[in-house]
XYZ file of C-alpha atoms in Angstrom:
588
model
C -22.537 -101.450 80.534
C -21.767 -97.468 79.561
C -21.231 -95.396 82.804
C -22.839 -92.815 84.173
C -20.687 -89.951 82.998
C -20.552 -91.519 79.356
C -24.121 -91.217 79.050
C -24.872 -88.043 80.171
C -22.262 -87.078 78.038
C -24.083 -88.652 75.330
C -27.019 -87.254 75.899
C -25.503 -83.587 76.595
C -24.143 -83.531 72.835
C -27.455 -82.809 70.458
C -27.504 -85.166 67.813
C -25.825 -84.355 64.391
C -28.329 -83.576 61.543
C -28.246 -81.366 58.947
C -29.649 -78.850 57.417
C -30.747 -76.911 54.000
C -28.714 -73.993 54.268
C -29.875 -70.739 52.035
C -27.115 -68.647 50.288
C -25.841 -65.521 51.511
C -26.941 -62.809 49.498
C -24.639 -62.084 46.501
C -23.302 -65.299 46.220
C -24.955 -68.401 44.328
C -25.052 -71.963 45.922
C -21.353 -72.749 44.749
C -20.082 -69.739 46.366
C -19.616 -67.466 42.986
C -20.475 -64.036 43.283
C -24.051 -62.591 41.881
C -24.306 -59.049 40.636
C -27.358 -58.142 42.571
C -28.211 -54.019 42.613
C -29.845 -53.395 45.871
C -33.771 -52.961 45.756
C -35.108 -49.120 46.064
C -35.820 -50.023 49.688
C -31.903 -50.962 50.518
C -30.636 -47.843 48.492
C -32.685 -45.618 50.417
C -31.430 -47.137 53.801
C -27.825 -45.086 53.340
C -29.535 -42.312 51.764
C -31.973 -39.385 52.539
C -35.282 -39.003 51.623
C -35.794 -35.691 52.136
C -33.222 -34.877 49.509
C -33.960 -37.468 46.950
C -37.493 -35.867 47.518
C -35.817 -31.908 46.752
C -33.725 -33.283 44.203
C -36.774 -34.649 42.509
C -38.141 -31.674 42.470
C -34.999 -30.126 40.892
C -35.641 -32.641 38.062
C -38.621 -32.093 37.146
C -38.411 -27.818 36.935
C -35.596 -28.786 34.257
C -37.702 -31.250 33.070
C -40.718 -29.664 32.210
C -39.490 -27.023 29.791
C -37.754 -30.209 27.835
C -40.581 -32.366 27.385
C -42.342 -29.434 26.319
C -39.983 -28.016 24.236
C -38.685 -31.086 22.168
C -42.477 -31.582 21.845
C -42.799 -28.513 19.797
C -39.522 -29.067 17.953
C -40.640 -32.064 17.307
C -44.036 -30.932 15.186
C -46.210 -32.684 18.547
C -48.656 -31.458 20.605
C -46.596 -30.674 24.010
C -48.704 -32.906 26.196
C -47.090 -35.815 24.327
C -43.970 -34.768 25.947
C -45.318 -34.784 28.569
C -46.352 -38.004 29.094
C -43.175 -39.912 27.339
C -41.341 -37.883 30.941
C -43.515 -39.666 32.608
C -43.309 -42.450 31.237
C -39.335 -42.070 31.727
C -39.514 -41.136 35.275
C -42.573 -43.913 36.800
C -41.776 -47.049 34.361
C -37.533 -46.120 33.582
C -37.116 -44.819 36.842
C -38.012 -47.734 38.852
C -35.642 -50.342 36.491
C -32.350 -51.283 36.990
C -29.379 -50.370 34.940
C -28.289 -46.755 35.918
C -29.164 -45.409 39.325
C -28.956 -41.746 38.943
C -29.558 -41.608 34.471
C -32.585 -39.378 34.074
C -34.919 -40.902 31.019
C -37.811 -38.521 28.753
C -38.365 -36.963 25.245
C -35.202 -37.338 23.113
C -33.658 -34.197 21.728
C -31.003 -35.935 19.702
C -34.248 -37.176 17.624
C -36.510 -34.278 17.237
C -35.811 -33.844 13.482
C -36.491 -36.990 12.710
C -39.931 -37.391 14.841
C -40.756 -34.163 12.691
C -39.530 -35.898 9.452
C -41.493 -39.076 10.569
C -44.507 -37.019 11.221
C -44.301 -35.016 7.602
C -44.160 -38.436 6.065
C -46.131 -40.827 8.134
C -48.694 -39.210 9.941
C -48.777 -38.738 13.727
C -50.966 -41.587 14.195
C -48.062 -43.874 12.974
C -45.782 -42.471 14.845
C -46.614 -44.706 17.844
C -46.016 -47.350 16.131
C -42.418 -46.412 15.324
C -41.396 -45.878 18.508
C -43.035 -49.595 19.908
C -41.147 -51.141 16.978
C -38.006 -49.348 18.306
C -38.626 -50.194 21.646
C -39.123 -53.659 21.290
C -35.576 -54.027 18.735
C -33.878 -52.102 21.667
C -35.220 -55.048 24.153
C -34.206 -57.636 21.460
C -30.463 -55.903 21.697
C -30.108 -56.073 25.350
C -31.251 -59.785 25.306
C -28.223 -60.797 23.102
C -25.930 -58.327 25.188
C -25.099 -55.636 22.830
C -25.197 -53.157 25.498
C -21.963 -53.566 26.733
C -19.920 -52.477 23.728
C -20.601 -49.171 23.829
C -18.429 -49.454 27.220
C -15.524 -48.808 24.938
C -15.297 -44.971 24.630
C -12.220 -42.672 25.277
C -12.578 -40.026 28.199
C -11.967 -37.263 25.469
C -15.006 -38.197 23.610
C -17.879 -38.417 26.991
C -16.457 -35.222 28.416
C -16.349 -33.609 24.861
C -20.050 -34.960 24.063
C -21.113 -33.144 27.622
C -19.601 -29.992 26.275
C -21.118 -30.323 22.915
C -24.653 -30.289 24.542
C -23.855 -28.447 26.984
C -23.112 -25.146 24.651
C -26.058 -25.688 22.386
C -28.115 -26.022 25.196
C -27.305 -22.792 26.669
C -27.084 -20.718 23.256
C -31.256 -22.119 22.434
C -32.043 -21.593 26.059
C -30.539 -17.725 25.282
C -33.429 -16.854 23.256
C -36.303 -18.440 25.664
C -34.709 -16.480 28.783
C -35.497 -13.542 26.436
C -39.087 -14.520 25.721
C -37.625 -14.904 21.975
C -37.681 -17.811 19.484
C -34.851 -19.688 18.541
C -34.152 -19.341 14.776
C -32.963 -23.223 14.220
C -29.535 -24.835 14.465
C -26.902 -24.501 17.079
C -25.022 -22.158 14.224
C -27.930 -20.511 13.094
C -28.713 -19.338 16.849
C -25.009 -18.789 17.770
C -24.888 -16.318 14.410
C -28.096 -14.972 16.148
C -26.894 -14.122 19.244
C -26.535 -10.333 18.413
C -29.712 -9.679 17.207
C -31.174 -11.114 20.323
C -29.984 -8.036 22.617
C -31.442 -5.722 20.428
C -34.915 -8.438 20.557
C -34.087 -8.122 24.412
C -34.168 -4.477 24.933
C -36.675 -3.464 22.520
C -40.024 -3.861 24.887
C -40.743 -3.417 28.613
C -41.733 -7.098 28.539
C -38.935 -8.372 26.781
C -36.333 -6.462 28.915
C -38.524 -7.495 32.400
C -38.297 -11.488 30.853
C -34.597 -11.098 30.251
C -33.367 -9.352 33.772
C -35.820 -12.065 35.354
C -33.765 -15.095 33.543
C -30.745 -13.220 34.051
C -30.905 -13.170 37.541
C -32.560 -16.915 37.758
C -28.973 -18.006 36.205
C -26.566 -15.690 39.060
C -28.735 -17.501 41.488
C -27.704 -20.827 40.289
C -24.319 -19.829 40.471
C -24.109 -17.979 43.857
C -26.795 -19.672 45.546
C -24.982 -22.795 47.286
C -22.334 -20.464 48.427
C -24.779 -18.776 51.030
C -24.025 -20.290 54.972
C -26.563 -21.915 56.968
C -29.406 -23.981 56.122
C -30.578 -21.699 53.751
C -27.634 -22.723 51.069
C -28.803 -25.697 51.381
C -32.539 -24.656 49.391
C -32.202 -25.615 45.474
C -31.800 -22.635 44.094
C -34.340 -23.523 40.875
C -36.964 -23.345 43.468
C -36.203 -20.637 44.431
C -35.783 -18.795 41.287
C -39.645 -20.227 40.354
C -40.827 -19.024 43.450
C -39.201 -15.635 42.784
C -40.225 -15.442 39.010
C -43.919 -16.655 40.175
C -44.434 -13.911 41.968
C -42.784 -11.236 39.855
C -45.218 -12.561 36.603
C -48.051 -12.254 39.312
C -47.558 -8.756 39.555
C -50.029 -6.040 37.596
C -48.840 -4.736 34.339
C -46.500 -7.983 33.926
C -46.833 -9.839 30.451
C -44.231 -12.485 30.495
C -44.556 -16.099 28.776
C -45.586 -18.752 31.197
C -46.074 -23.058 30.678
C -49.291 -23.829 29.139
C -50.334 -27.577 29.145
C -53.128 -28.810 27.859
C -55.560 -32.339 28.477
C -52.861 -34.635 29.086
C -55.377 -37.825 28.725
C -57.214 -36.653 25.306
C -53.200 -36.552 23.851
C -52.771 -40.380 24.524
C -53.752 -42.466 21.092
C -53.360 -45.935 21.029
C -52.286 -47.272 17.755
C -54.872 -49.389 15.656
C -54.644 -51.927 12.770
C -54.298 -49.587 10.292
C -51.008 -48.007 11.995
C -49.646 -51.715 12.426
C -50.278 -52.428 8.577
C -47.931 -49.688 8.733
C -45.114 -51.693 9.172
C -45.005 -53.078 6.236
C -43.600 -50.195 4.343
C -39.437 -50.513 3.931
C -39.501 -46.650 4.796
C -41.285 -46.776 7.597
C -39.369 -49.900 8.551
C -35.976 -47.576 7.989
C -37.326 -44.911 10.552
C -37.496 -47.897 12.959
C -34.354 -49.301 12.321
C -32.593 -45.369 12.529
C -34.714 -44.624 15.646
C -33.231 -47.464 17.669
C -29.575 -46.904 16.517
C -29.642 -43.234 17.460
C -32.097 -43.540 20.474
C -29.812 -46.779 22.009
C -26.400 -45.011 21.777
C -27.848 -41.389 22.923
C -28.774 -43.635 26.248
C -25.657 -45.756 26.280
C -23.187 -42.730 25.524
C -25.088 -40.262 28.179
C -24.855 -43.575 30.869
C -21.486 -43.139 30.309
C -21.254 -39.941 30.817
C -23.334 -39.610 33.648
C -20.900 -42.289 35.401
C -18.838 -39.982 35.143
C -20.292 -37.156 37.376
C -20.930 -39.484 40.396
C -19.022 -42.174 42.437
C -22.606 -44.601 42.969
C -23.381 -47.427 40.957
C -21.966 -48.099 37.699
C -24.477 -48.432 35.013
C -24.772 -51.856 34.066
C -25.490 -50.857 29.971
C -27.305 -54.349 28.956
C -29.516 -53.677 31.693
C -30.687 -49.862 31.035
C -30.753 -50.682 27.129
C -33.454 -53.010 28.690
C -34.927 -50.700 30.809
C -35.116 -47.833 27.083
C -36.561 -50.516 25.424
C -39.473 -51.194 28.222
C -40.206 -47.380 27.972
C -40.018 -46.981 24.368
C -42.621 -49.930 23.978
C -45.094 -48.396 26.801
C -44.367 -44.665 24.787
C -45.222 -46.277 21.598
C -48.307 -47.893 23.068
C -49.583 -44.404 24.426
C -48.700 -42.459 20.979
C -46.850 -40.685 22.931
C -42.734 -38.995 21.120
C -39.897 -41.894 21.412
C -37.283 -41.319 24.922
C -33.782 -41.907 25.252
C -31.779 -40.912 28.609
C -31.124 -36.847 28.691
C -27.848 -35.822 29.813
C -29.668 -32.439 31.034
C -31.674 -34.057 33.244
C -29.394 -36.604 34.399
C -26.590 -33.949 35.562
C -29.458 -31.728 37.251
C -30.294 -34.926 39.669
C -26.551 -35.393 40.667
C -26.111 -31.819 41.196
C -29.216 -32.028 43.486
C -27.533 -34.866 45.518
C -29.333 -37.502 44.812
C -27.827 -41.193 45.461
C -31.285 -43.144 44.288
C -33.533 -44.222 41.698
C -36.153 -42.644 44.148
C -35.665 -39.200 42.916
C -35.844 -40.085 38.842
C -39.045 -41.828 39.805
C -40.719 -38.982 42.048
C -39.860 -36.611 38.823
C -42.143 -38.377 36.834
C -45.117 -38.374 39.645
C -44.425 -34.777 40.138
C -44.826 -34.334 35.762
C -48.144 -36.663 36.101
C -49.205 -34.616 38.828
C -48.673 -31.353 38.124
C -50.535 -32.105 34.162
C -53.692 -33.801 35.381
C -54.316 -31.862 38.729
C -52.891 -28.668 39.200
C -52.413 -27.195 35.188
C -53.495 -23.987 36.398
C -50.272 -23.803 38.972
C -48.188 -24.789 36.259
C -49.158 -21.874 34.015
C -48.055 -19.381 36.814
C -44.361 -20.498 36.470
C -42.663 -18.308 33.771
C -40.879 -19.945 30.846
C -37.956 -17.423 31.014
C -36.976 -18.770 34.473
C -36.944 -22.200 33.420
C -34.712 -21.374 30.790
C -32.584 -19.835 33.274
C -32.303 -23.218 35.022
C -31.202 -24.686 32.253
C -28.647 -22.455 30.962
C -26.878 -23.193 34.249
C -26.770 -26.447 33.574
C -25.370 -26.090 30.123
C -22.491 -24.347 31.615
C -22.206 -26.983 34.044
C -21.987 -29.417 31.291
C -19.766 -27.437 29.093
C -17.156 -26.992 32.526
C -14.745 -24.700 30.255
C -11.961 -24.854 32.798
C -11.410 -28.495 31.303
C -10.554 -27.676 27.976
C -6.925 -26.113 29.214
C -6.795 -28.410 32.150
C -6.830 -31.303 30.002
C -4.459 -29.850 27.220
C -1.719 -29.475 29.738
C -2.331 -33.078 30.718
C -2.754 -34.560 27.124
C -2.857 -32.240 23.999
C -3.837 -34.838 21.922
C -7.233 -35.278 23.833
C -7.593 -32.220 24.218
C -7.968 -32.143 20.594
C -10.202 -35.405 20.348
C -12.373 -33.632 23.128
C -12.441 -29.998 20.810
C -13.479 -31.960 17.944
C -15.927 -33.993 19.494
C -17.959 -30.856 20.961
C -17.404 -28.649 17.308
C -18.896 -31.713 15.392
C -21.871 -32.184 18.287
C -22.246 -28.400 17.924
C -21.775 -28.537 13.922
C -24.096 -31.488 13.321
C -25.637 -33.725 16.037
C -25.642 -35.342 18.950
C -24.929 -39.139 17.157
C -22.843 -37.692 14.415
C -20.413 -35.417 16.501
C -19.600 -38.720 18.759
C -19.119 -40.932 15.773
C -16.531 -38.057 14.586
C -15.446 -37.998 18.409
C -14.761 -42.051 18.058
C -13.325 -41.365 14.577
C -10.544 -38.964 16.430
C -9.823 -40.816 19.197
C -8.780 -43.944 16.639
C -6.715 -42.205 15.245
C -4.577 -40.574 17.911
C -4.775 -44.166 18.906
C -2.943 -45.567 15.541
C -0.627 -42.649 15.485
C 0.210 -42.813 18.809
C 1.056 -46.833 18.476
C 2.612 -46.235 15.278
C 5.877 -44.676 15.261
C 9.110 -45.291 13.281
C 12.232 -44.041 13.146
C 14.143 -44.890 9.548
C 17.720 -45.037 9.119
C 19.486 -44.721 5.522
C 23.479 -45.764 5.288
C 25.979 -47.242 2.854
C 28.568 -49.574 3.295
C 31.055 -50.220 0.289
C 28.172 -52.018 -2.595
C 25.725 -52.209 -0.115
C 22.440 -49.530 0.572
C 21.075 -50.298 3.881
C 17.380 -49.473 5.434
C 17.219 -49.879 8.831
C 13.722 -49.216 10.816
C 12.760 -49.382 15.051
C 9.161 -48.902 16.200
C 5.760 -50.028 15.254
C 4.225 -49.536 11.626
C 0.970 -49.431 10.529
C -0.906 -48.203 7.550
C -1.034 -44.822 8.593
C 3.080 -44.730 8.260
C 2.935 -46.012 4.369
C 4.052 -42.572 2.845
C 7.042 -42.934 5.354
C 7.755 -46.112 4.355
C 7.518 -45.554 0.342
C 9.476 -42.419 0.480
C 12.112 -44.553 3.075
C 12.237 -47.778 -0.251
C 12.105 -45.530 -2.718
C 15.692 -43.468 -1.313
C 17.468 -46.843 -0.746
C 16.636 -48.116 -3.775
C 17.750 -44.435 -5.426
C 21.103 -44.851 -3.733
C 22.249 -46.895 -6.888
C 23.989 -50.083 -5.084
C 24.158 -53.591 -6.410
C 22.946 -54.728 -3.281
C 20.130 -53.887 -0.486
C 19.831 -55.045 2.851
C 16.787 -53.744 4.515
C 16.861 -54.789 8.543
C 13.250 -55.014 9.911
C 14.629 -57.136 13.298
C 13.834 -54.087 15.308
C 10.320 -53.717 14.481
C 7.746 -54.532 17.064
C 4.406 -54.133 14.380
C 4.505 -54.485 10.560
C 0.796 -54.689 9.693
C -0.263 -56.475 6.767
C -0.173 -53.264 3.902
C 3.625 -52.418 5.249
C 4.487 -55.612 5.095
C 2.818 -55.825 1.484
C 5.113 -53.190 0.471
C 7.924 -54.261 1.628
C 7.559 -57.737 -0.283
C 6.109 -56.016 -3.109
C 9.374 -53.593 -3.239
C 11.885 -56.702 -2.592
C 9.643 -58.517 -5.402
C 10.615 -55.630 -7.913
C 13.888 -55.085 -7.219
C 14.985 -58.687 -7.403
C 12.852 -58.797 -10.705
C 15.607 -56.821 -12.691
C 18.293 -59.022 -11.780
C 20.396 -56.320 -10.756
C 19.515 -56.290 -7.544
C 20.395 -58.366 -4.708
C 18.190 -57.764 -1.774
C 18.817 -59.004 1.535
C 15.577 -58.603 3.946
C 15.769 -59.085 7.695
C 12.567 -59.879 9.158
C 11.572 -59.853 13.108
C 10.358 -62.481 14.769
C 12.645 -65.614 13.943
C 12.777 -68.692 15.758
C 14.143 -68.005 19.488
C 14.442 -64.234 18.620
C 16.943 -64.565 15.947
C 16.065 -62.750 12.616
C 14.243 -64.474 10.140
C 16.281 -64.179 7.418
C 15.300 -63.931 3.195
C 18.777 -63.323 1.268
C 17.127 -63.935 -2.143
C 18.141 -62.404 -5.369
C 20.102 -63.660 -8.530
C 23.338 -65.789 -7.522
C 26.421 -63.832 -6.404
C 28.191 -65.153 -9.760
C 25.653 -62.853 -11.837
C 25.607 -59.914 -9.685
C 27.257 -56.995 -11.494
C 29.836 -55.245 -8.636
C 30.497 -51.336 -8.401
C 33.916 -51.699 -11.075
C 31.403 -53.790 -13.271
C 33.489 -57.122 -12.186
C 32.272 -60.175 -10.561
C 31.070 -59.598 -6.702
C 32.188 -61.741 -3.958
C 28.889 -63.712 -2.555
C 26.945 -61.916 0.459
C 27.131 -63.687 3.377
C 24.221 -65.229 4.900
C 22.935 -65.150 8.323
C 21.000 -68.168 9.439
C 19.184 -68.629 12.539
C 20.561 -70.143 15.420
C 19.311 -73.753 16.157
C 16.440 -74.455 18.502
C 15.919 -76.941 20.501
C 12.588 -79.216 19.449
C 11.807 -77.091 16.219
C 12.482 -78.082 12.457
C 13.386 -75.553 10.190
C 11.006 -75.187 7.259
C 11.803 -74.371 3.952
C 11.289 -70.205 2.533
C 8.494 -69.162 0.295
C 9.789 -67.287 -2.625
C 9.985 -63.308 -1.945
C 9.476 -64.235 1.951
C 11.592 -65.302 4.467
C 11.557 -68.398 6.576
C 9.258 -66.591 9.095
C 7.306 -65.060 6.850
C 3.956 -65.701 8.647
C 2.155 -62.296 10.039
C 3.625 -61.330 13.648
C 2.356 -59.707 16.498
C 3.478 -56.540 18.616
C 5.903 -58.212 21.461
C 6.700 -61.202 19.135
């Protein structure tokens, strides 16, 4: 019989079942970690609205001039730029992948939409872009994204500085109600015709002082105390330059925007036969490789300029993709992620996809409903705006900073922005890549030959690392010991810590020749043997027939042979290489 106090024990202890337990957030059932980005909701919960909602503004005054202005450089009607920023701010805004990357009309391909246009038509154009847009998807699906993680410091901050200056030399001639002649060198060579373009009319001379002054305002703006510092200065410099084109007797160039709806085709059956053609089918292929890595370099960059997020770059190639496809659908020019743009909303202080998105409400917006408003806002202060941010991409102070640091990327970084500035956007990274690769293979390959004689015997001895780069060393280093005239050659390698596959061609090809004449006897020291003993490849004609210095029989060379390991057999040398002849590794 149980007791009292044993049952009411029992009966005080609930009885044992169990439940289905969820997972915590971020980690899967079996306790591994999930990369999860926080919804829009929980990034806006550490941040403030109010300035995600200025700094959306901010965006959009810088981009407005841009989508209309590749528009036009592009040979399209400006509303089309229009409505790809839209499409970059309401459909690329709200996707994962970067948190702060601004998406819209790409610069980098503006002479190829215009090519693509001369050649296609217009109406195919849409087409190109939703065939680019859905290869770009097809590359972040198999994870291609990520490689373009692999890029040197030098090269991002030297691609900001190479847009950055071209930016800010075009921009020159808008702030001066002028036309750009063409290229970054053509309007650079222009630059001193444009002061005399500047002060030749009371318009052109009111224009310039007005985009003059937008661009000190940028600069000194901030540094005002109080709440008032705290006001973006482009909004202030529209409100300023809104009221000063307002005034009687004023005749300065201001945004005009047409029917943004009438601009929207959708492409037919005709423009989808289109893609049969192997040229139009080439514009495709060269839209996606320029538009993915203008996105994938400028995440990179944009990384950079902010300690949020980091962009997760299979993700956002996703996200370019999506808004290519839904650009191509409207007709609308092809988008990659704008560096411009992207550096105005961290300036701004934004810390949420909330902003990007609001920019694109505010372009929709401002089109369909209040066109009129828009053309009160003076083209010369936008181009004000954006001058300062050129300079804010081009940061000059980091040229000498960086070449007291490092010259040699401080060289990779010069040439980077000189072939951006020379060329384009895709090209003058690829050079920038090009650069850093090598500074990478000189840097890792350095050797330091020795030459000596001892009695009969010419010896080569090399330290360091060797790669291709180092051949003419190497040739000029076989060619003197085999010039000093000896009966006999020993060239020690044991020191080496590389010997890629073309030295190491030419040193068997050299030991090949010179124990061809039989006059030779060549005596080749290899790294890498068995328990970090030499490998060793004596070779050559017997001592009997070697020839001495006096022309009388030599004494024999002695041979060094690996020490004995323990649980290893020794196998037998290939002719001309020595018993570790296989290929080695650096630290081997």
């Amino acid at each position: 019989m149980t007791s009292p106090t044993r049952k009411r024990a029992r009966h005080a202890r609930p009885p044992s079942r169990t439940f289905p337990t969820r997972p915590a957030a971020g980690r899967r059932p079996g306790g591994a970690p999930v990369d999860r980005r926080p919804t829009l909701v929980e990034e806006l919960r550490g941040a403030s609205p109010v300035t995600e909602i200025v700094a959306s503004f901010v965006v959009f005054l810088v981009a407005l001039p841009l989508c209309i202005g590749v528009a036009v450089a592009s040979g399209a009607p400006a509303e089309l730029g229009i409505v790809s920023g839209v499409v970059g701010g309401l459909v690329v805004g709200l996707m994962r992948g970067s948190t702060l990357q601004v998406s819209g009309p790409a610069a980098g391909l503006a002479a190829l939409v215009a090519e693509a246009i001369a050649t296609h038509g217009a109406a195919t154009l849409g087409v190109i872009v939703l065939a680019s847009g859905v290869l770009q998807i097809g590359l972040a699906l198999i994870r291609l994204g990520r490689m373009f993680q692999a890029i040197s410091v030098a090269v991002v901050q030297g691609m900001l500085a190479g847009i950055g200056l071209p930016l800010m030399i075009s921009q020159s001639y808008v702030l001066a109600d002028s036309k750009a002649p063409g290229t970054p060198v053509q309007n650079a060579l222009g630059l001193p015709g444009l002061l005399t373009t500047a002060l030749s009319t009371s318009d052109a001379l009111i224009a310039t002082v007005l985009g003059l002054a937008t661009v000190a305002l940028c600069f000194v703006w901030k540094k005002l105390p109080g709440p008032v510092g705290k006001v973006p200065a482009p909004l202030v410099g529209v409100a300023v330059g809104m009221a000063v084109a307002a005034l009687p007797g004023v005749r300065i160039d201001t945004l005009q925007v047409g029917d943004l709806v009438a601009s929207v085709h959708l492409p037919g059956a005709a423009e989808f036969a289109s893609l049969a053609d192997p040229a139009v089918l080439a514009t495709v292929l060269t839209f996606t490789v320029i538009a993915s890595a203008e996105s994938l370099f400028t995440a990179a960059a944009v990384d950079r300029m902010h300690t949020g997020p980091r962009t997760r770059y299979n993700t956002e190639l996703l996200s370019q993709g999506v808004g290519n496809t839904v650009c191509g659908t409207l007709g609308a020019l092809p988008m990659t992620a704008v560096v411009a743009r992207s550096s105005a909303n961290v300036q701004a202080g934004a810390r949420t996809r909330l902003s990007r998105t609001l920019h694109g409400l505010w372009l929709l917006g401002f089109a369909l409903l209040l066109p009129g408003l828009l053309a009160l806002v003076p083209i010369t202060v936008l181009a004000g705006v954006l001058v300062h941010s050129g300079w804010k991409l081009l940061a000059p102070e980091q040229f000498p900073r960086l070449w007291k640091q490092d010259r040699g990327e401080a060289v990779v970084m010069a040439v980077t922005t000189l072939a951006i500035f020379g060329t384009a956007l895709l090209e003058g990274v690829l050079v920038g890549l090009a650069a850093g690769v090598v500074l990478a293979v000189l840097r890792m390959s350095r050797t330091t030959v020795r030459h000596s004689t001892d009695g009969d015997t010419a010896k080569l001895t090399m330290t360091g690392s060797a790669t291709f780069i180092r051949l003419p060393q190497l040739l000029d280093a076989l060619d003197a010991v085999a010039a000093a005239g000896r009966p006999r050659i020993r060239l020690d390698l044991t020191a080496m810590t590389h010997l890629d596959h073309a030295c190491r061609t030419q040193v068997d090809e050299f030991v090949a020749q010179q124990r061809r004449s039989g006059t030779v006897r060549v005596e080749l020291l290899l790294p890498g043997g068995p328990n970090g003993a030499p490998g060793v490849d004596p070779g050559g004609p017997p001592p009997g027939d070697l020839p001495g210095a006096a022309g009388e029989k030599a004494p024999d060379l002695p041979h060094r042979t690996a020490r004995p390991t323990r649980g290893r057999v020794a196998t037998p040398s290939r002719p001309g290489l020595g018993p570790d002849a296989e290929p080695f590794a650096p630290g081997r």
